[in-house]
Amino acid sequence: MSLAIIGGTGSLDLFEVIERREVKTTWGDPSAPLARIQLAAGSAWFLPRHGQPHHIPPHRVNYRANIQALSDLGVSRILAITAVGGIDPGLAPGALVVPDQLIDYTWGRVHSFSDDAESPLRHVEFANPFSAVLRQTLLGAADRAGLAVVDGGCYAVTQGPRLETAAEISKLARDGCSLVGMTAMPEAALARELDLAYAMLCVVANPAAGVSDKAISVDEIHVVLDRSMVQVRALFNALEA
Ligand code: HPA
């Protein structure tokens, strides 16, 4: 039982639940009880990042409790799903991306387990924030499921919950970011601090602010995400045991 999936906006109720487990951690409660789910290749743990029902904003997620709870259950590999805006105009709504880099623009989030005198101080190596092996796991599953997935991209992690200004997106583009979302950090770094392999599947929900002439509609974001979940489910069911 070493695999876990952290689901983001739009990715609740994706899989058949076999069991639910309440887990408490020294950092508080995770976003929801952990669900053991059935995938074609076996079972895995599933944790909805924003709670069930979806109610926790990105800056209020207890990322430490979520990662600690998975670690306490014996998880060693985390595949995370996030909704993103496409900064690269080539990333249309519905596109799937497995990013290989990120830049953290968040502020004020509790972002480390090394936080007080009692916790060991670790300066984790983070040059490549996503596990190369798990990225290949996602890309391989997409290939088997016959799904087009973009291999690589730089995820800009913004604070939210508001969407960005057009000027902010231009700056992120100049910084080299191709995607923007609100949750990859501190999640990815906390996983690294506990030595858990971590990779991410991004679902492009909308062109980022100013990338298209049309204003972003949150209703349309939800329509795109609902539609994309068929592909997301197919990809996870194509994972190998
Ligand atoms: N910006 C930040 N996060 C997002 C977006 C966006 O445009 N779309 C979905 N999540």
PDB file of C-alpha atoms and ligand atoms in Angstrom:
ATOM      1  CA  MET A   1       0.000   0.000   0.000  1.00  0.00           C
ATOM      2  CA  SER A   2       2.684   2.458  -0.811  1.00  0.00           C
ATOM      3  CA  LEU A   3       0.935   4.660  -3.370  1.00  0.00           C
ATOM      4  CA  ALA A   4      -1.255   7.669  -2.592  1.00  0.00           C
ATOM      5  CA  ILE A   5      -3.131  10.098  -4.794  1.00  0.00           C
ATOM      6  CA  ILE A   6      -3.822  13.626  -3.602  1.00  0.00           C
ATOM      7  CA  GLY A   7      -6.828  14.939  -5.481  1.00  0.00           C
ATOM      8  CA  GLY A   8      -7.373  18.598  -6.277  1.00  0.00           C
ATOM      9  CA  THR A   9     -10.264  20.721  -7.435  1.00  0.00           C
ATOM     10  CA  GLY A  10     -12.627  18.614  -9.512  1.00  0.00           C
ATOM     11  CA  SER A  11     -11.063  15.290  -8.612  1.00  0.00           C
ATOM     12  CA  LEU A  12     -13.292  14.051  -5.792  1.00  0.00           C
ATOM     13  CA  ASP A  13     -15.266  10.826  -6.287  1.00  0.00           C
ATOM     14  CA  LEU A  14     -12.957   9.609  -9.010  1.00  0.00           C
ATOM     15  CA  PHE A  15     -12.457   6.110  -7.673  1.00  0.00           C
ATOM     16  CA  GLU A  16     -14.323   3.372  -5.837  1.00  0.00           C
ATOM     17  CA  VAL A  17     -13.720   3.696  -2.085  1.00  0.00           C
ATOM     18  CA  ILE A  18     -13.063   0.474  -0.175  1.00  0.00           C
ATOM     19  CA  GLU A  19     -12.426   1.944   3.257  1.00  0.00           C
ATOM     20  CA  ARG A  20     -12.191   5.288   5.029  1.00  0.00           C
ATOM     21  CA  ARG A  21      -9.669   5.879   7.792  1.00  0.00           C
ATOM     22  CA  GLU A  22      -9.571   8.824  10.236  1.00  0.00           C
ATOM     23  CA  VAL A  23      -5.939   9.783  10.798  1.00  0.00           C
ATOM     24  CA  LYS A  24      -4.647  12.333  13.308  1.00  0.00           C
ATOM     25  CA  THR A  25      -1.126  13.703  13.161  1.00  0.00           C
ATOM     26  CA  THR A  26       1.092  15.792  15.410  1.00  0.00           C
ATOM     27  CA  TRP A  27       0.416  18.667  12.986  1.00  0.00           C
ATOM     28  CA  GLY A  28      -3.368  18.396  13.215  1.00  0.00           C
ATOM     29  CA  ASP A  29      -5.985  16.750  11.033  1.00  0.00           C
ATOM     30  CA  PRO A  30      -5.557  16.111   7.324  1.00  0.00           C
ATOM     31  CA  SER A  31      -8.064  17.669   4.923  1.00  0.00           C
ATOM     32  CA  ALA A  32     -10.398  14.650   5.146  1.00  0.00           C
ATOM     33  CA  PRO A  33     -10.417  11.026   6.276  1.00  0.00           C
ATOM     34  CA  LEU A  34      -8.095   8.979   4.076  1.00  0.00           C
ATOM     35  CA  ALA A  35      -9.896   6.793   1.540  1.00  0.00           C
ATOM     36  CA  ARG A  36      -8.500   3.487   0.359  1.00  0.00           C
ATOM     37  CA  ILE A  37      -9.434   3.280  -3.306  1.00  0.00           C
ATOM     38  CA  GLN A  38      -9.447   0.550  -5.902  1.00  0.00           C
ATOM     39  CA  LEU A  39      -7.484   1.125  -9.108  1.00  0.00           C
ATOM     40  CA  ALA A  40      -7.197  -1.428 -11.920  1.00  0.00           C
ATOM     41  CA  ALA A  41      -3.683  -2.375 -10.752  1.00  0.00           C
ATOM     42  CA  GLY A  42      -4.433  -2.514  -7.025  1.00  0.00           C
ATOM     43  CA  SER A  43      -5.379  -0.280  -4.152  1.00  0.00           C
ATOM     44  CA  ALA A  44      -4.012   3.100  -3.131  1.00  0.00           C
ATOM     45  CA  TRP A  45      -4.791   5.838  -0.617  1.00  0.00           C
ATOM     46  CA  PHE A  46      -6.698   8.898  -1.748  1.00  0.00           C
ATOM     47  CA  LEU A  47      -6.780  12.258   0.009  1.00  0.00           C
ATOM     48  CA  PRO A  48      -8.880  15.169  -1.281  1.00  0.00           C
ATOM     49  CA  ARG A  49      -6.621  18.197  -0.703  1.00  0.00           C
ATOM     50  CA  HIS A  50      -9.497  20.654  -0.278  1.00  0.00           C
ATOM     51  CA  GLY A  51     -11.641  18.405   1.931  1.00  0.00           C
ATOM     52  CA  GLN A  52     -14.772  16.432   1.157  1.00  0.00           C
ATOM     53  CA  PRO A  53     -16.897  18.334   0.221  1.00  0.00           C
ATOM     54  CA  HIS A  54     -14.446  20.816  -1.271  1.00  0.00           C
ATOM     55  CA  HIS A  55     -14.220  23.700   1.249  1.00  0.00           C
ATOM     56  CA  ILE A  56     -10.570  24.382   2.223  1.00  0.00           C
ATOM     57  CA  PRO A  57      -8.904  27.183   0.201  1.00  0.00           C
ATOM     58  CA  PRO A  58      -5.360  26.588  -1.076  1.00  0.00           C
ATOM     59  CA  HIS A  59      -3.715  28.842   1.543  1.00  0.00           C
ATOM     60  CA  ARG A  60      -5.591  27.096   4.375  1.00  0.00           C
ATOM     61  CA  VAL A  61      -4.823  23.472   3.516  1.00  0.00           C
ATOM     62  CA  ASN A  62      -2.939  21.796   6.370  1.00  0.00           C
ATOM     63  CA  TYR A  63      -0.253  20.502   4.014  1.00  0.00           C
ATOM     64  CA  ARG A  64       1.885  19.188   6.874  1.00  0.00           C
ATOM     65  CA  ALA A  65      -0.949  17.097   8.298  1.00  0.00           C
ATOM     66  CA  ASN A  66      -1.761  15.742   4.828  1.00  0.00           C
ATOM     67  CA  ILE A  67       1.790  14.652   4.053  1.00  0.00           C
ATOM     68  CA  GLN A  68       2.416  13.371   7.584  1.00  0.00           C
ATOM     69  CA  ALA A  69      -0.816  11.321   7.522  1.00  0.00           C
ATOM     70  CA  LEU A  70       0.222   9.640   4.271  1.00  0.00           C
ATOM     71  CA  SER A  71       3.698   8.956   5.613  1.00  0.00           C
ATOM     72  CA  ASP A  72       2.226   7.512   8.834  1.00  0.00           C
ATOM     73  CA  LEU A  73       0.125   5.123   6.711  1.00  0.00           C
ATOM     74  CA  GLY A  74       3.290   3.789   5.085  1.00  0.00           C
ATOM     75  CA  VAL A  75       2.931   5.658   1.795  1.00  0.00           C
ATOM     76  CA  SER A  76       6.196   6.145  -0.090  1.00  0.00           C
ATOM     77  CA  ARG A  77       4.940   7.540  -3.425  1.00  0.00           C
ATOM     78  CA  ILE A  78       2.499  10.399  -3.975  1.00  0.00           C
ATOM     79  CA  LEU A  79       0.845  11.309  -7.247  1.00  0.00           C
ATOM     80  CA  ALA A  80      -0.870  14.675  -6.937  1.00  0.00           C
ATOM     81  CA  ILE A  81      -3.572  16.079  -9.200  1.00  0.00           C
ATOM     82  CA  THR A  82      -3.970  19.848  -9.565  1.00  0.00           C
ATOM     83  CA  ALA A  83      -6.050  22.192 -11.666  1.00  0.00           C
ATOM     84  CA  VAL A  84      -3.976  24.906 -13.330  1.00  0.00           C
ATOM     85  CA  GLY A  85      -4.232  27.841 -15.669  1.00  0.00           C
ATOM     86  CA  GLY A  86      -2.247  27.638 -18.904  1.00  0.00           C
ATOM     87  CA  ILE A  87       0.360  30.411 -19.259  1.00  0.00           C
ATOM     88  CA  ASP A  88       1.810  28.830 -22.399  1.00  0.00           C
ATOM     89  CA  PRO A  89      -0.843  29.628 -25.054  1.00  0.00           C
ATOM     90  CA  GLY A  90      -0.303  26.111 -26.452  1.00  0.00           C
ATOM     91  CA  LEU A  91      -1.852  24.632 -23.293  1.00  0.00           C
ATOM     92  CA  ALA A  92      -5.571  24.649 -24.050  1.00  0.00           C
ATOM     93  CA  PRO A  93      -8.260  23.858 -21.476  1.00  0.00           C
ATOM     94  CA  GLY A  94      -8.355  20.096 -20.977  1.00  0.00           C
ATOM     95  CA  ALA A  95      -4.626  19.596 -21.647  1.00  0.00           C
ATOM     96  CA  LEU A  96      -2.793  17.293 -19.228  1.00  0.00           C
ATOM     97  CA  VAL A  97       0.733  18.198 -18.133  1.00  0.00           C
ATOM     98  CA  VAL A  98       3.357  16.454 -16.011  1.00  0.00           C
ATOM     99  CA  PRO A  99       5.530  19.401 -14.900  1.00  0.00           C
ATOM    100  CA  ASP A 100       9.237  19.030 -14.195  1.00  0.00           C
ATOM    101  CA  GLN A 101       9.862  22.324 -12.385  1.00  0.00           C
ATOM    102  CA  LEU A 102       8.166  24.858 -10.158  1.00  0.00           C
ATOM    103  CA  ILE A 103       8.645  28.348  -8.760  1.00  0.00           C
ATOM    104  CA  ASP A 104       7.106  29.135  -5.382  1.00  0.00           C
ATOM    105  CA  TYR A 105       5.386  32.543  -5.174  1.00  0.00           C
ATOM    106  CA  THR A 106       3.318  31.705  -2.096  1.00  0.00           C
ATOM    107  CA  TRP A 107       3.755  33.537   1.201  1.00  0.00           C
ATOM    108  CA  GLY A 108       2.769  32.986   4.810  1.00  0.00           C
ATOM    109  CA  ARG A 109       2.082  29.259   4.472  1.00  0.00           C
ATOM    110  CA  VAL A 110       3.460  26.832   7.028  1.00  0.00           C
ATOM    111  CA  HIS A 111       5.909  25.231   4.665  1.00  0.00           C
ATOM    112  CA  SER A 112       8.339  22.998   6.569  1.00  0.00           C
ATOM    113  CA  PHE A 113       8.487  20.269   9.188  1.00  0.00           C
ATOM    114  CA  SER A 114      11.707  21.947  10.413  1.00  0.00           C
ATOM    115  CA  ASP A 115       9.777  24.555  12.323  1.00  0.00           C
ATOM    116  CA  ASP A 116      10.825  24.557  15.958  1.00  0.00           C
ATOM    117  CA  ALA A 117      13.575  23.478  18.330  1.00  0.00           C
ATOM    118  CA  GLU A 118      12.076  19.969  18.685  1.00  0.00           C
ATOM    119  CA  SER A 119      11.971  19.213  14.958  1.00  0.00           C
ATOM    120  CA  PRO A 120      15.191  18.222  13.237  1.00  0.00           C
ATOM    121  CA  LEU A 121      16.492  20.901  10.858  1.00  0.00           C
ATOM    122  CA  ARG A 122      16.721  19.548   7.312  1.00  0.00           C
ATOM    123  CA  HIS A 123      17.847  21.533   4.289  1.00  0.00           C
ATOM    124  CA  VAL A 124      16.460  19.146   1.691  1.00  0.00           C
ATOM    125  CA  GLU A 125      17.885  19.019  -1.808  1.00  0.00           C
ATOM    126  CA  PHE A 126      15.150  20.297  -4.158  1.00  0.00           C
ATOM    127  CA  ALA A 127      16.787  21.127  -7.507  1.00  0.00           C
ATOM    128  CA  ASN A 128      14.307  18.791  -9.173  1.00  0.00           C
ATOM    129  CA  PRO A 129      11.122  19.089  -7.123  1.00  0.00           C
ATOM    130  CA  PHE A 130       9.356  16.163  -8.806  1.00  0.00           C
ATOM    131  CA  SER A 131      10.497  12.537  -8.718  1.00  0.00           C
ATOM    132  CA  ALA A 132      11.905  11.512 -12.104  1.00  0.00           C
ATOM    133  CA  VAL A 133      10.695   7.938 -11.554  1.00  0.00           C
ATOM    134  CA  LEU A 134       7.143   8.973 -10.670  1.00  0.00           C
ATOM    135  CA  ARG A 135       7.007  11.402 -13.594  1.00  0.00           C
ATOM    136  CA  GLN A 136       7.791   8.452 -15.865  1.00  0.00           C
ATOM    137  CA  THR A 137       5.114   6.431 -14.055  1.00  0.00           C
ATOM    138  CA  LEU A 138       2.529   9.079 -14.994  1.00  0.00           C
ATOM    139  CA  LEU A 139       3.812   9.438 -18.561  1.00  0.00           C
ATOM    140  CA  GLY A 140       3.859   5.664 -19.043  1.00  0.00           C
ATOM    141  CA  ALA A 141       0.291   5.313 -17.758  1.00  0.00           C
ATOM    142  CA  ALA A 142      -0.867   8.110 -20.070  1.00  0.00           C
ATOM    143  CA  ASP A 143       0.770   6.339 -22.981  1.00  0.00           C
ATOM    144  CA  ARG A 144      -0.931   3.025 -22.142  1.00  0.00           C
ATOM    145  CA  ALA A 145      -4.271   4.827 -21.774  1.00  0.00           C
ATOM    146  CA  GLY A 146      -3.766   6.494 -25.178  1.00  0.00           C
ATOM    147  CA  LEU A 147      -3.821   9.983 -23.656  1.00  0.00           C
ATOM    148  CA  ALA A 148      -1.774  12.922 -24.886  1.00  0.00           C
ATOM    149  CA  VAL A 149       0.185  14.410 -21.995  1.00  0.00           C
ATOM    150  CA  VAL A 150       2.701  17.251 -22.131  1.00  0.00           C
ATOM    151  CA  ASP A 151       6.024  16.080 -20.688  1.00  0.00           C
ATOM    152  CA  GLY A 152       7.516  18.953 -18.682  1.00  0.00           C
ATOM    153  CA  GLY A 153       6.660  22.492 -17.744  1.00  0.00           C
ATOM    154  CA  CYS A 154       7.310  24.959 -14.958  1.00  0.00           C
ATOM    155  CA  TYR A 155       4.464  25.336 -12.449  1.00  0.00           C
ATOM    156  CA  ALA A 156       4.137  28.807 -10.858  1.00  0.00           C
ATOM    157  CA  VAL A 157       2.623  28.384  -7.414  1.00  0.00           C
ATOM    158  CA  THR A 158       0.568  31.453  -6.505  1.00  0.00           C
ATOM    159  CA  GLN A 159      -1.084  32.278  -3.213  1.00  0.00           C
ATOM    160  CA  GLY A 160      -4.700  32.525  -4.317  1.00  0.00           C
ATOM    161  CA  PRO A 161      -7.505  32.103  -3.715  1.00  0.00           C
ATOM    162  CA  ARG A 162      -7.974  34.925  -6.200  1.00  0.00           C
ATOM    163  CA  LEU A 163      -6.839  34.378  -9.761  1.00  0.00           C
ATOM    164  CA  GLU A 164      -3.890  36.410 -11.048  1.00  0.00           C
ATOM    165  CA  THR A 165      -3.769  39.758 -12.826  1.00  0.00           C
ATOM    166  CA  ALA A 166      -2.738  39.792 -16.479  1.00  0.00           C
ATOM    167  CA  ALA A 167       0.470  41.623 -15.466  1.00  0.00           C
ATOM    168  CA  GLU A 168       1.267  38.931 -12.899  1.00  0.00           C
ATOM    169  CA  ILE A 169       0.851  36.248 -15.563  1.00  0.00           C
ATOM    170  CA  SER A 170       3.147  38.184 -17.958  1.00  0.00           C
ATOM    171  CA  LYS A 171       5.762  38.272 -15.197  1.00  0.00           C
ATOM    172  CA  LEU A 172       5.371  34.535 -14.548  1.00  0.00           C
ATOM    173  CA  ALA A 173       5.786  33.909 -18.289  1.00  0.00           C
ATOM    174  CA  ARG A 174       8.984  36.007 -18.274  1.00  0.00           C
ATOM    175  CA  ASP A 175      10.158  33.933 -15.319  1.00  0.00           C
ATOM    176  CA  GLY A 176       9.802  30.830 -17.508  1.00  0.00           C
ATOM    177  CA  CYS A 177       6.568  29.422 -16.067  1.00  0.00           C
ATOM    178  CA  SER A 178       4.150  27.630 -18.386  1.00  0.00           C
ATOM    179  CA  LEU A 179       1.424  26.771 -15.842  1.00  0.00           C
ATOM    180  CA  VAL A 180      -0.055  28.463 -12.804  1.00  0.00           C
ATOM    181  CA  GLY A 181      -1.779  26.863  -9.837  1.00  0.00           C
ATOM    182  CA  MET A 182      -2.107  27.351  -6.100  1.00  0.00           C
ATOM    183  CA  THR A 183      -1.222  24.087  -4.409  1.00  0.00           C
ATOM    184  CA  ALA A 184       2.048  22.489  -5.531  1.00  0.00           C
ATOM    185  CA  MET A 185       3.804  24.253  -2.664  1.00  0.00           C
ATOM    186  CA  PRO A 186       4.463  23.556   0.086  1.00  0.00           C
ATOM    187  CA  GLU A 187       3.082  20.085  -0.745  1.00  0.00           C
ATOM    188  CA  ALA A 188       6.007  19.000  -2.937  1.00  0.00           C
ATOM    189  CA  ALA A 189       8.666  20.256  -0.515  1.00  0.00           C
ATOM    190  CA  LEU A 190       7.013  18.656   2.510  1.00  0.00           C
ATOM    191  CA  ALA A 191       6.916  15.332   0.675  1.00  0.00           C
ATOM    192  CA  ARG A 192      10.653  15.725   0.007  1.00  0.00           C
ATOM    193  CA  GLU A 193      11.291  16.493   3.690  1.00  0.00           C
ATOM    194  CA  LEU A 194       9.725  13.131   4.586  1.00  0.00           C
ATOM    195  CA  ASP A 195      11.568  11.336   1.754  1.00  0.00           C
ATOM    196  CA  LEU A 196       8.364  10.583  -0.144  1.00  0.00           C
ATOM    197  CA  ALA A 197       8.572  10.464  -3.933  1.00  0.00           C
ATOM    198  CA  TYR A 198       6.184  13.030  -5.417  1.00  0.00           C
ATOM    199  CA  ALA A 199       5.001  13.920  -8.918  1.00  0.00           C
ATOM    200  CA  MET A 200       2.090  15.855 -10.279  1.00  0.00           C
ATOM    201  CA  LEU A 201      -0.516  15.609 -13.006  1.00  0.00           C
ATOM    202  CA  CYS A 202      -1.868  19.038 -13.936  1.00  0.00           C
ATOM    203  CA  VAL A 203      -5.198  19.532 -15.644  1.00  0.00           C
ATOM    204  CA  VAL A 204      -5.362  22.810 -17.551  1.00  0.00           C
ATOM    205  CA  ALA A 205      -8.696  24.375 -16.637  1.00  0.00           C
ATOM    206  CA  ASN A 206      -8.411  27.748 -18.379  1.00  0.00           C
ATOM    207  CA  PRO A 207      -6.020  30.042 -20.212  1.00  0.00           C
ATOM    208  CA  ALA A 208      -4.312  32.080 -17.447  1.00  0.00           C
ATOM    209  CA  ALA A 209      -5.294  35.733 -16.987  1.00  0.00           C
ATOM    210  CA  GLY A 210      -4.685  37.812 -20.108  1.00  0.00           C
ATOM    211  CA  VAL A 211      -3.611  34.813 -22.218  1.00  0.00           C
ATOM    212  CA  SER A 212      -6.921  34.792 -24.069  1.00  0.00           C
ATOM    213  CA  ASP A 213      -9.193  37.779 -24.840  1.00  0.00           C
ATOM    214  CA  LYS A 214     -12.028  36.201 -22.862  1.00  0.00           C
ATOM    215  CA  ALA A 215     -12.436  36.756 -19.114  1.00  0.00           C
ATOM    216  CA  ILE A 216     -11.898  33.619 -17.033  1.00  0.00           C
ATOM    217  CA  SER A 217     -15.173  32.052 -15.961  1.00  0.00           C
ATOM    218  CA  VAL A 218     -15.082  29.963 -12.800  1.00  0.00           C
ATOM    219  CA  ASP A 219     -18.171  28.075 -14.030  1.00  0.00           C
ATOM    220  CA  GLU A 220     -16.314  27.173 -17.225  1.00  0.00           C
ATOM    221  CA  ILE A 221     -13.314  26.025 -15.153  1.00  0.00           C
ATOM    222  CA  HIS A 222     -15.584  23.550 -13.378  1.00  0.00           C
ATOM    223  CA  VAL A 223     -17.080  22.325 -16.658  1.00  0.00           C
ATOM    224  CA  VAL A 224     -13.586  21.688 -18.097  1.00  0.00           C
ATOM    225  CA  LEU A 225     -12.439  19.921 -14.928  1.00  0.00           C
ATOM    226  CA  ASP A 226     -15.561  17.712 -14.809  1.00  0.00           C
ATOM    227  CA  ARG A 227     -14.983  16.742 -18.447  1.00  0.00           C
ATOM    228  CA  SER A 228     -11.287  16.043 -17.888  1.00  0.00           C
ATOM    229  CA  MET A 229     -11.853  13.636 -15.018  1.00  0.00           C
ATOM    230  CA  VAL A 230     -12.713  10.854 -17.479  1.00  0.00           C
ATOM    231  CA  GLN A 231      -9.133  11.083 -18.754  1.00  0.00           C
ATOM    232  CA  VAL A 232      -7.654  11.443 -15.293  1.00  0.00           C
ATOM    233  CA  ARG A 233      -9.467   8.289 -14.141  1.00  0.00           C
ATOM    234  CA  ALA A 234      -8.322   6.408 -17.254  1.00  0.00           C
ATOM    235  CA  LEU A 235      -4.727   7.458 -16.641  1.00  0.00           C
ATOM    236  CA  PHE A 236      -4.709   6.272 -13.026  1.00  0.00           C
ATOM    237  CA  ASN A 237      -6.354   3.001 -14.011  1.00  0.00           C
ATOM    238  CA  ALA A 238      -3.530   2.457 -16.491  1.00  0.00           C
ATOM    239  CA  LEU A 239      -0.875   2.531 -13.761  1.00  0.00           C
ATOM    240  CA  GLU A 240       1.042  -0.717 -13.553  1.00  0.00           C
ATOM    241  CA  ALA A 241       0.990  -2.779 -10.350  1.00  0.00           C
TER     242      ALA A 241
HETATM  243  N1  HPA B   1      -4.528  30.459 -11.738  1.00  0.00           N
HETATM  244  C1  HPA B   1      -4.213  29.832 -10.582  1.00  0.00           C
HETATM  245  N2  HPA B   1      -4.733  28.655 -10.262  1.00  0.00           N
HETATM  246  C2  HPA B   1      -5.588  28.071 -11.113  1.00  0.00           C
HETATM  247  C3  HPA B   1      -5.961  28.682 -12.316  1.00  0.00           C
HETATM  248  C4  HPA B   1      -5.397  29.941 -12.649  1.00  0.00           C
HETATM  249  O1  HPA B   1      -5.685  30.539 -13.708  1.00  0.00           O
HETATM  250  N3  HPA B   1      -6.847  27.845 -12.928  1.00  0.00           N
HETATM  251  C5  HPA B   1      -6.983  26.765 -12.112  1.00  0.00           C
HETATM  252  N4  HPA B   1      -6.229  26.899 -11.010  1.00  0.00           N
END
